Amino acid sequence: MTSQAVGLMPLDAGGHASHRSLFRTAVDLYAAELPPSGETQLVVEWPDEGMGETRTLIDTAAIRAAAEQAFEVWPGLEPPDPAGQPSGTFTVLEMSGPPSFLAPPLSPRQLEERRREEEARRRYLPRADWTGMGYRDWGDAALIRARLDGGASPDAPVQQGGARPLHLAASWGKAETVAALLAHGVEADAHDGEGHTALWYAACAVDEDMVRALIEAGADVWTPQEEPWSPGRLLLTTPLAPLVTELPGAVSLPAEEVAALRAADALIAAFSEQGLWTEGLGIAFVAGVGEDEVVRRLGGDPALCPAVDEEDMPFDPMDYDASLRYVGVTGVDGSPGGCVIVQDGYMPSDEALLRAVSAGTSAYGVYFNPKGGTFGALARDGGIVASEEIGLSPQATDPAAY
């Protein structure tokens, strides 16, 4: 038996249909010289696919018999330089692509799917820290438990400003994530850098299950955190007030504050009866002034401003530039009554417009900026008296009712 070293790297599974199969493939080996008579070995190895070296005995008689039928294609062609071509090697001549028995290369979409699958797999592996947690992650109870099971400290500050996991779960998460942290013995009344506890954030979120869980865990309800506001006092202004009215140390809101809150709730209800797409919306509320008067104050002629339905707009609502040339004016019945001015744009919050429509009354304009932020301006008797970005935390100089 003889042995001849041969390397194998098939780049084509064979161009003939008869050679194709899901389970096997035919390849051509081009040897530099005929093997000696007798038996020899074919050695195959595929490390990338975990296939070790295999050896197959081959009778070279058939190979030598086939070689006798070969004929010279290019007579007179000089043989290769033996010094530049090591003995015992072969060449694969067909280079049309990867063999069909190999898995085809993954497409970009498949690669992205594999990447996401791997990220999802790694997401819930236990780990002993809170690194990489985004706002939405604090609502994922399974992820919170995986971190806790991995040894992450439930009381460790995880953000600049001293926010701990319980603060972030109460701000951005769910009752289930708060319960997962409380089950690990987290301190229910820890304060962040702004002096707030998790119950404060749960009260701001008006989340009943979260509030109940924190109160049952012993969270302080009545100590003020933004003078004179405590978590309990905040809750008294919400539908969750019954959760705290009978607790020890309960306080009562002043009668005038209760009246103001009820009036605010009525205004909110009036404005929220119809669902609105607020992104890019401008809207102003004008007290005690009718539609025709508002149109005149805006410089228009009521006779040239007919009432139209949404389906009969004189412009394409999807055309932003066209929408900036129109405002809608709608009367509001009741006492004091008034008008609502709307536009798919900033105009109702513009100070010049608010000055014009607020003579002898008051008007408030809001702009929901699609680039970020909601901005309001208050006008009284033709002058701007306040401007603000809505939704920011109150400043020390703001009135308590803010």
Short mmCIF file of C-alpha atoms in Angstrom, two decimals:
data_model
loop_
_atom_site.label_atom_id
_atom_site.label_comp_id
_atom_site.label_asym_id
_atom_site.label_seq_id
_atom_site.Cartn_x
_atom_site.Cartn_y
_atom_site.Cartn_z
CA MET A 1 0.00 0.00 0.00
CA THR A 2 1.31 3.43 -0.90
CA SER A 3 0.40 6.89 0.39
CA GLN A 4 0.20 10.17 -1.52
CA ALA A 5 -0.56 13.53 0.22
CA VAL A 6 -3.64 15.24 -1.26
CA GLY A 7 -5.46 18.36 -0.01
CA LEU A 8 -9.16 18.71 -0.86
CA MET A 9 -11.15 21.97 -1.18
CA PRO A 10 -14.15 21.41 -3.49
CA LEU A 11 -15.50 24.72 -4.81
CA ASP A 12 -18.17 23.24 -7.04
CA ALA A 13 -20.48 20.36 -6.34
CA GLY A 14 -20.57 19.46 -10.00
CA GLY A 15 -22.36 21.29 -12.75
CA HIS A 16 -24.44 18.30 -13.85
CA ALA A 17 -27.89 17.73 -12.43
CA SER A 18 -27.15 14.04 -11.96
CA HIS A 19 -24.37 14.94 -9.54
CA ARG A 20 -26.53 17.04 -7.26
CA SER A 21 -27.93 15.63 -4.02
CA LEU A 22 -28.86 16.84 -0.55
CA PHE A 23 -26.74 14.06 0.93
CA ARG A 24 -23.72 13.70 -1.31
CA THR A 25 -21.79 15.52 -4.00
CA ALA A 26 -19.29 14.62 -6.72
CA VAL A 27 -15.98 16.45 -6.93
CA ASP A 28 -13.00 16.18 -9.26
CA LEU A 29 -9.52 15.64 -7.89
CA TYR A 30 -6.67 16.71 -10.15
CA ALA A 31 -3.48 14.96 -9.08
CA ALA A 32 -0.07 16.09 -10.19
CA GLU A 33 0.93 12.50 -10.97
CA LEU A 34 -0.58 9.05 -11.09
CA PRO A 35 -0.60 7.12 -7.84
CA PRO A 36 1.54 4.00 -7.73
CA SER A 37 -0.02 0.64 -8.43
CA GLY A 38 -1.83 -1.04 -5.61
CA GLU A 39 -3.86 0.50 -2.79
CA THR A 40 -3.59 4.06 -1.59
CA GLN A 41 -5.55 6.23 0.88
CA LEU A 42 -7.88 9.19 0.43
CA VAL A 43 -7.64 11.35 3.57
CA VAL A 44 -10.44 13.87 4.24
CA GLU A 45 -10.85 16.38 7.09
CA TRP A 46 -13.33 19.28 7.68
CA PRO A 47 -12.36 21.05 10.93
CA ASP A 48 -14.79 23.96 10.53
CA GLU A 49 -17.74 21.54 10.66
CA GLY A 50 -16.31 19.39 13.42
CA MET A 51 -15.43 16.45 11.15
CA GLY A 52 -12.20 14.78 12.03
CA GLU A 53 -9.75 13.07 9.74
CA THR A 54 -11.06 10.02 7.86
CA ARG A 55 -9.06 7.61 5.65
CA THR A 56 -10.50 5.56 2.79
CA LEU A 57 -8.58 2.80 0.97
CA ILE A 58 -8.62 3.20 -2.82
CA ASP A 59 -7.57 0.68 -5.49
CA THR A 60 -5.57 2.72 -7.99
CA ALA A 61 -6.02 0.23 -10.83
CA ALA A 62 -9.16 1.96 -12.13
CA ILE A 63 -7.46 5.34 -11.94
CA ARG A 64 -4.41 4.12 -13.88
CA ALA A 65 -6.65 2.40 -16.48
CA ALA A 66 -8.58 5.66 -17.04
CA ALA A 67 -5.31 7.57 -17.36
CA GLU A 68 -4.31 5.40 -20.31
CA GLN A 69 -7.26 6.83 -22.25
CA ALA A 70 -6.02 10.41 -21.83
CA PHE A 71 -4.75 12.30 -24.86
CA GLU A 72 -2.66 15.41 -25.22
CA VAL A 73 -4.74 18.55 -25.77
CA TRP A 74 -1.92 21.00 -26.53
CA PRO A 75 0.95 19.17 -28.22
CA GLY A 76 4.30 20.76 -27.71
CA LEU A 77 3.35 22.56 -24.49
CA GLU A 78 6.34 22.74 -22.21
CA PRO A 79 5.92 20.87 -18.91
CA PRO A 80 5.86 22.98 -15.71
CA ASP A 81 9.08 23.70 -13.90
CA PRO A 82 9.48 20.90 -11.34
CA ALA A 83 11.26 23.30 -8.99
CA GLY A 84 8.20 25.58 -8.83
CA GLN A 85 5.59 22.84 -8.43
CA PRO A 86 6.01 20.57 -5.40
CA SER A 87 5.37 16.91 -6.05
CA GLY A 88 2.24 15.31 -4.67
CA THR A 89 -0.16 18.27 -4.97
CA PHE A 90 -3.36 18.81 -6.91
CA THR A 91 -5.41 21.68 -8.32
CA VAL A 92 -9.16 22.28 -8.38
CA LEU A 93 -9.99 23.92 -11.71
CA GLU A 94 -13.73 24.62 -11.41
CA MET A 95 -14.33 27.86 -9.49
CA SER A 96 -18.01 28.58 -10.07
CA GLY A 97 -18.99 28.98 -6.42
CA PRO A 98 -19.43 27.19 -3.09
CA PRO A 99 -20.49 23.56 -3.20
CA SER A 100 -24.19 22.87 -2.89
CA PHE A 101 -23.70 20.50 0.03
CA LEU A 102 -22.43 23.41 2.14
CA ALA A 103 -24.96 25.71 3.84
CA PRO A 104 -25.44 28.82 1.66
CA PRO A 105 -24.10 32.09 3.06
CA LEU A 106 -26.61 34.00 5.22
CA SER A 107 -28.32 37.06 3.78
CA PRO A 108 -28.01 40.42 5.57
CA ARG A 109 -31.55 39.95 6.89
CA GLN A 110 -30.73 36.48 8.23
CA LEU A 111 -27.56 37.79 9.83
CA GLU A 112 -29.57 40.54 11.55
CA GLU A 113 -32.11 37.97 12.77
CA ARG A 114 -29.30 35.82 14.18
CA ARG A 115 -27.81 38.87 15.88
CA ARG A 116 -31.15 39.72 17.50
CA GLU A 117 -31.67 36.13 18.58
CA GLU A 118 -28.26 36.12 20.22
CA GLU A 119 -28.97 39.44 21.94
CA ALA A 120 -32.30 38.08 23.21
CA ARG A 121 -30.55 34.97 24.52
CA ARG A 122 -27.90 36.99 26.29
CA ARG A 123 -30.44 39.53 27.59
CA TYR A 124 -31.74 37.22 30.29
CA LEU A 125 -28.44 35.67 31.35
CA PRO A 126 -27.88 36.37 35.07
CA ARG A 127 -25.33 39.10 35.73
CA ALA A 128 -24.26 40.97 38.84
CA ASP A 129 -24.78 44.57 37.70
CA TRP A 130 -27.32 46.93 36.08
CA THR A 131 -25.15 47.91 33.11
CA GLY A 132 -27.00 48.51 29.85
CA MET A 133 -30.45 48.96 31.39
CA GLY A 134 -32.58 51.34 29.31
CA TYR A 135 -35.78 53.04 30.45
CA ARG A 136 -38.00 50.36 28.95
CA ASP A 137 -35.96 47.62 30.58
CA TRP A 138 -37.25 48.65 34.02
CA GLY A 139 -40.65 47.34 32.96
CA ASP A 140 -39.28 43.86 32.16
CA ALA A 141 -39.75 41.76 35.30
CA ALA A 142 -37.90 38.75 33.84
CA LEU A 143 -34.86 40.92 33.13
CA ILE A 144 -34.96 42.45 36.62
CA ARG A 145 -35.10 38.97 38.18
CA ALA A 146 -32.21 37.76 36.01
CA ARG A 147 -30.03 40.62 37.21
CA LEU A 148 -31.02 40.08 40.84
CA ASP A 149 -30.41 36.31 40.56
CA GLY A 150 -26.99 37.10 39.13
CA GLY A 151 -26.08 39.14 42.21
CA ALA A 152 -26.94 42.72 41.15
CA SER A 153 -27.49 44.87 44.24
CA PRO A 154 -31.15 45.97 44.58
CA ASP A 155 -30.05 49.10 46.49
CA ALA A 156 -27.10 50.19 44.33
CA PRO A 157 -27.28 53.66 42.74
CA VAL A 158 -27.47 53.02 39.00
CA GLN A 159 -27.79 56.52 37.57
CA GLN A 160 -26.22 59.89 38.10
CA GLY A 161 -28.34 61.63 40.70
CA GLY A 162 -28.56 58.64 43.01
CA ALA A 163 -31.52 56.86 41.38
CA ARG A 164 -31.74 53.25 42.52
CA PRO A 165 -33.43 50.34 40.77
CA LEU A 166 -36.65 50.84 42.76
CA HIS A 167 -36.87 54.52 41.72
CA LEU A 168 -36.45 53.61 38.06
CA ALA A 169 -38.90 50.72 38.25
CA ALA A 170 -41.49 53.04 39.81
CA SER A 171 -40.81 55.74 37.20
CA TRP A 172 -40.61 53.63 34.04
CA GLY A 173 -41.62 50.12 34.99
CA LYS A 174 -44.62 48.18 36.19
CA ALA A 175 -46.01 46.89 39.46
CA GLU A 176 -44.45 43.50 38.69
CA THR A 177 -40.93 44.95 38.47
CA VAL A 178 -41.45 46.90 41.70
CA ALA A 179 -42.65 43.70 43.39
CA ALA A 180 -39.59 41.80 42.13
CA LEU A 181 -37.28 44.34 43.77
CA LEU A 182 -39.29 44.47 47.00
CA ALA A 183 -39.10 40.68 47.21
CA HIS A 184 -35.28 41.01 47.36
CA GLY A 185 -35.48 43.18 50.45
CA VAL A 186 -34.86 46.52 48.76
CA GLU A 187 -35.21 49.61 50.96
CA ALA A 188 -38.69 50.97 50.17
CA ASP A 189 -38.01 54.51 51.42
CA ALA A 190 -34.60 55.23 49.89
CA HIS A 191 -34.28 58.80 48.52
CA ASP A 192 -32.67 59.67 45.22
CA GLY A 193 -30.61 62.79 44.57
CA GLU A 194 -33.78 64.90 44.28
CA GLY A 195 -35.08 63.69 47.63
CA HIS A 196 -37.82 61.53 46.15
CA THR A 197 -38.80 57.98 47.03
CA ALA A 198 -40.21 55.28 44.79
CA LEU A 199 -43.70 55.99 46.16
CA TRP A 200 -43.41 59.58 44.90
CA TYR A 201 -42.81 58.33 41.36
CA ALA A 202 -45.56 55.72 41.64
CA ALA A 203 -47.95 58.47 42.74
CA CYS A 204 -46.92 60.60 39.75
CA ALA A 205 -47.59 57.60 37.49
CA VAL A 206 -50.99 57.04 39.18
CA ASP A 207 -50.31 53.29 39.15
CA GLU A 208 -52.64 51.66 41.68
CA ASP A 209 -50.91 48.27 41.94
CA MET A 210 -47.50 49.91 42.30
CA VAL A 211 -48.77 52.31 44.99
CA ARG A 212 -50.40 49.45 46.91
CA ALA A 213 -47.22 47.34 46.82
CA LEU A 214 -45.05 50.18 48.12
CA ILE A 215 -47.48 51.15 50.89
CA GLU A 216 -47.72 47.50 51.98
CA ALA A 217 -43.90 47.40 52.04
CA GLY A 218 -43.95 50.26 54.56
CA ALA A 219 -43.22 53.25 52.32
CA ASP A 220 -43.61 56.66 54.00
CA VAL A 221 -46.79 58.26 52.67
CA TRP A 222 -47.01 61.67 54.35
CA THR A 223 -43.52 63.16 54.74
CA PRO A 224 -43.25 66.07 52.26
CA GLN A 225 -40.72 65.64 49.47
CA GLU A 226 -41.57 68.83 47.56
CA GLU A 227 -42.94 71.21 50.20
CA PRO A 228 -45.82 70.88 50.94
CA TRP A 229 -46.24 67.86 48.71
CA SER A 230 -45.84 64.32 50.00
CA PRO A 231 -46.64 61.17 48.01
CA GLY A 232 -49.92 60.92 49.89
CA ARG A 233 -50.85 64.53 49.18
CA LEU A 234 -50.15 63.94 45.49
CA LEU A 235 -52.38 60.87 45.59
CA LEU A 236 -55.21 62.91 47.09
CA THR A 237 -55.38 64.85 43.81
CA THR A 238 -55.88 61.64 41.78
CA PRO A 239 -58.50 58.90 41.52
CA LEU A 240 -56.27 56.86 43.89
CA ALA A 241 -57.12 59.13 46.84
CA PRO A 242 -59.14 56.36 48.61
CA LEU A 243 -55.91 54.38 49.03
CA VAL A 244 -54.51 56.94 51.48
CA THR A 245 -57.41 58.88 53.04
CA GLU A 246 -57.75 56.43 55.93
CA LEU A 247 -54.05 55.86 56.58
CA PRO A 248 -52.50 57.09 59.85
CA GLY A 249 -51.30 60.67 59.54
CA ALA A 250 -53.61 61.45 56.64
CA VAL A 251 -54.02 65.12 55.73
CA SER A 252 -56.83 66.90 53.90
CA LEU A 253 -56.55 69.25 50.97
CA PRO A 254 -57.83 72.82 51.42
CA ALA A 255 -61.34 73.34 50.05
CA GLU A 256 -60.21 75.87 47.45
CA GLU A 257 -57.59 73.42 46.18
CA VAL A 258 -60.17 70.66 45.87
CA ALA A 259 -62.40 73.03 43.88
CA ALA A 260 -59.51 73.96 41.58
CA LEU A 261 -58.66 70.30 41.02
CA ARG A 262 -62.26 69.46 40.16
CA ALA A 263 -62.39 72.36 37.72
CA ALA A 264 -59.15 71.19 36.14
CA ASP A 265 -60.49 67.63 35.87
CA ALA A 266 -63.59 68.98 34.10
CA LEU A 267 -61.44 70.89 31.61
CA ILE A 268 -59.26 67.87 30.99
CA ALA A 269 -62.34 65.70 30.42
CA ALA A 270 -63.78 68.24 27.96
CA PHE A 271 -60.56 68.29 25.98
CA SER A 272 -59.95 64.55 26.03
CA GLU A 273 -63.36 63.26 24.93
CA GLN A 274 -62.06 63.02 21.35
CA GLY A 275 -58.80 61.34 20.53
CA LEU A 276 -56.28 63.75 19.02
CA TRP A 277 -53.03 63.34 17.14
CA THR A 278 -51.06 65.99 19.00
CA GLU A 279 -47.68 65.79 17.24
CA GLY A 280 -47.23 69.14 15.50
CA LEU A 281 -50.59 70.42 16.79
CA GLY A 282 -51.15 74.01 17.87
CA ILE A 283 -54.22 74.82 19.94
CA ALA A 284 -55.46 77.87 21.88
CA PHE A 285 -58.34 78.32 24.29
CA VAL A 286 -60.02 81.75 24.41
CA ALA A 287 -62.50 82.47 27.20
CA GLY A 288 -65.81 84.29 26.69
CA VAL A 289 -65.37 85.26 23.04
CA GLY A 290 -67.52 83.98 20.16
CA GLU A 291 -66.40 82.57 16.82
CA ASP A 292 -67.11 85.65 14.72
CA GLU A 293 -65.28 87.92 17.14
CA VAL A 294 -62.22 85.66 17.20
CA VAL A 295 -62.18 85.61 13.37
CA ARG A 296 -62.29 89.44 13.33
CA ARG A 297 -59.48 89.67 15.90
CA LEU A 298 -57.41 87.40 13.66
CA GLY A 299 -57.96 89.85 10.79
CA GLY A 300 -60.54 87.81 8.90
CA ASP A 301 -64.10 88.32 7.69
CA PRO A 302 -66.58 85.87 9.29
CA ALA A 303 -68.61 85.88 6.08
CA LEU A 304 -65.63 84.47 4.20
CA CYS A 305 -64.95 81.75 6.77
CA PRO A 306 -67.69 79.13 6.32
CA ALA A 307 -68.01 76.12 8.57
CA VAL A 308 -66.56 72.96 7.02
CA ASP A 309 -66.31 69.33 8.02
CA GLU A 310 -62.98 67.57 8.31
CA GLU A 311 -63.67 65.82 5.01
CA ASP A 312 -64.24 69.17 3.22
CA MET A 313 -61.04 71.00 4.18
CA PRO A 314 -59.93 73.51 1.50
CA PHE A 315 -56.41 72.01 1.67
CA ASP A 316 -54.75 68.63 1.97
CA PRO A 317 -54.23 67.96 5.71
CA MET A 318 -51.09 66.02 4.81
CA ASP A 319 -49.61 69.12 3.13
CA TYR A 320 -47.75 70.80 5.98
CA ASP A 321 -47.06 74.04 4.10
CA ALA A 322 -50.72 74.40 3.13
CA SER A 323 -51.91 73.69 6.68
CA LEU A 324 -49.82 76.60 7.97
CA ARG A 325 -52.06 79.00 5.99
CA TYR A 326 -55.25 78.02 7.84
CA VAL A 327 -56.54 77.92 11.41
CA GLY A 328 -59.79 76.43 12.62
CA VAL A 329 -62.07 78.31 15.01
CA THR A 330 -64.68 76.36 16.98
CA GLY A 331 -67.17 77.83 19.47
CA VAL A 332 -67.58 76.31 22.92
CA ASP A 333 -70.95 76.63 24.67
CA GLY A 334 -71.48 77.15 28.38
CA SER A 335 -70.23 79.64 30.91
CA PRO A 336 -67.91 81.38 30.30
CA GLY A 337 -67.79 79.62 26.92
CA GLY A 338 -65.42 80.83 24.27
CA CYS A 339 -63.51 79.42 21.32
CA VAL A 340 -60.86 76.89 20.48
CA ILE A 341 -58.33 77.74 17.76
CA VAL A 342 -56.51 74.83 16.12
CA GLN A 343 -53.86 74.40 13.46
CA ASP A 344 -51.42 71.73 12.33
CA GLY A 345 -48.65 74.14 13.25
CA TYR A 346 -47.39 76.56 15.86
CA MET A 347 -49.62 79.58 15.19
CA PRO A 348 -52.16 79.19 18.06
CA SER A 349 -49.28 79.44 20.55
CA ASP A 350 -47.75 82.47 18.80
CA GLU A 351 -47.56 85.49 21.10
CA ALA A 352 -48.88 87.87 18.43
CA LEU A 353 -51.99 85.74 17.94
CA LEU A 354 -52.56 85.37 21.67
CA ARG A 355 -52.29 89.13 22.20
CA ALA A 356 -54.83 89.72 19.45
CA VAL A 357 -57.46 87.29 20.71
CA SER A 358 -57.08 87.95 24.47
CA ALA A 359 -58.23 91.59 24.58
CA GLY A 360 -60.61 91.89 27.54
CA THR A 361 -60.25 88.20 28.37
CA SER A 362 -57.62 85.45 28.68
CA ALA A 363 -56.22 82.89 26.26
CA TYR A 364 -53.82 79.99 26.57
CA GLY A 365 -51.95 78.52 23.61
CA VAL A 366 -50.16 75.16 23.42
CA TYR A 367 -47.79 73.82 20.76
CA PHE A 368 -46.85 70.14 20.66
CA ASN A 369 -43.49 70.49 18.95
CA PRO A 370 -42.78 67.36 16.86
CA LYS A 371 -39.06 67.91 17.45
CA GLY A 372 -39.60 67.61 21.20
CA GLY A 373 -41.27 69.42 24.06
CA THR A 374 -44.72 70.90 24.63
CA PHE A 375 -44.82 74.67 25.01
CA GLY A 376 -47.51 76.91 26.46
CA ALA A 377 -48.15 80.64 26.70
CA LEU A 378 -50.79 82.53 28.72
CA ALA A 379 -52.16 85.89 27.60
CA ARG A 380 -54.45 88.26 29.50
CA ASP A 381 -56.01 91.44 28.13
CA GLY A 382 -53.69 91.62 25.15
CA GLY A 383 -50.43 90.84 26.96
CA ILE A 384 -48.34 87.69 27.53
CA VAL A 385 -48.11 86.97 31.24
CA ALA A 386 -46.44 83.52 31.29
CA SER A 387 -44.58 81.12 29.03
CA GLU A 388 -43.50 77.61 29.93
CA GLU A 389 -42.41 74.23 28.73
CA ILE A 390 -45.06 71.85 29.96
CA GLY A 391 -44.04 68.69 31.80
CA LEU A 392 -40.80 69.87 33.37
CA SER A 393 -40.19 69.40 37.07
CA PRO A 394 -41.23 72.43 39.16
CA GLN A 395 -38.62 74.99 40.10
CA ALA A 396 -38.06 76.27 43.62
CA THR A 397 -39.59 79.63 42.65
CA ASP A 398 -42.78 78.10 41.24
CA PRO A 399 -46.02 78.41 43.25
CA ALA A 400 -47.00 75.35 45.27
CA ALA A 401 -49.96 74.62 43.00
CA TYR A 402 -47.68 74.15 40.01
#
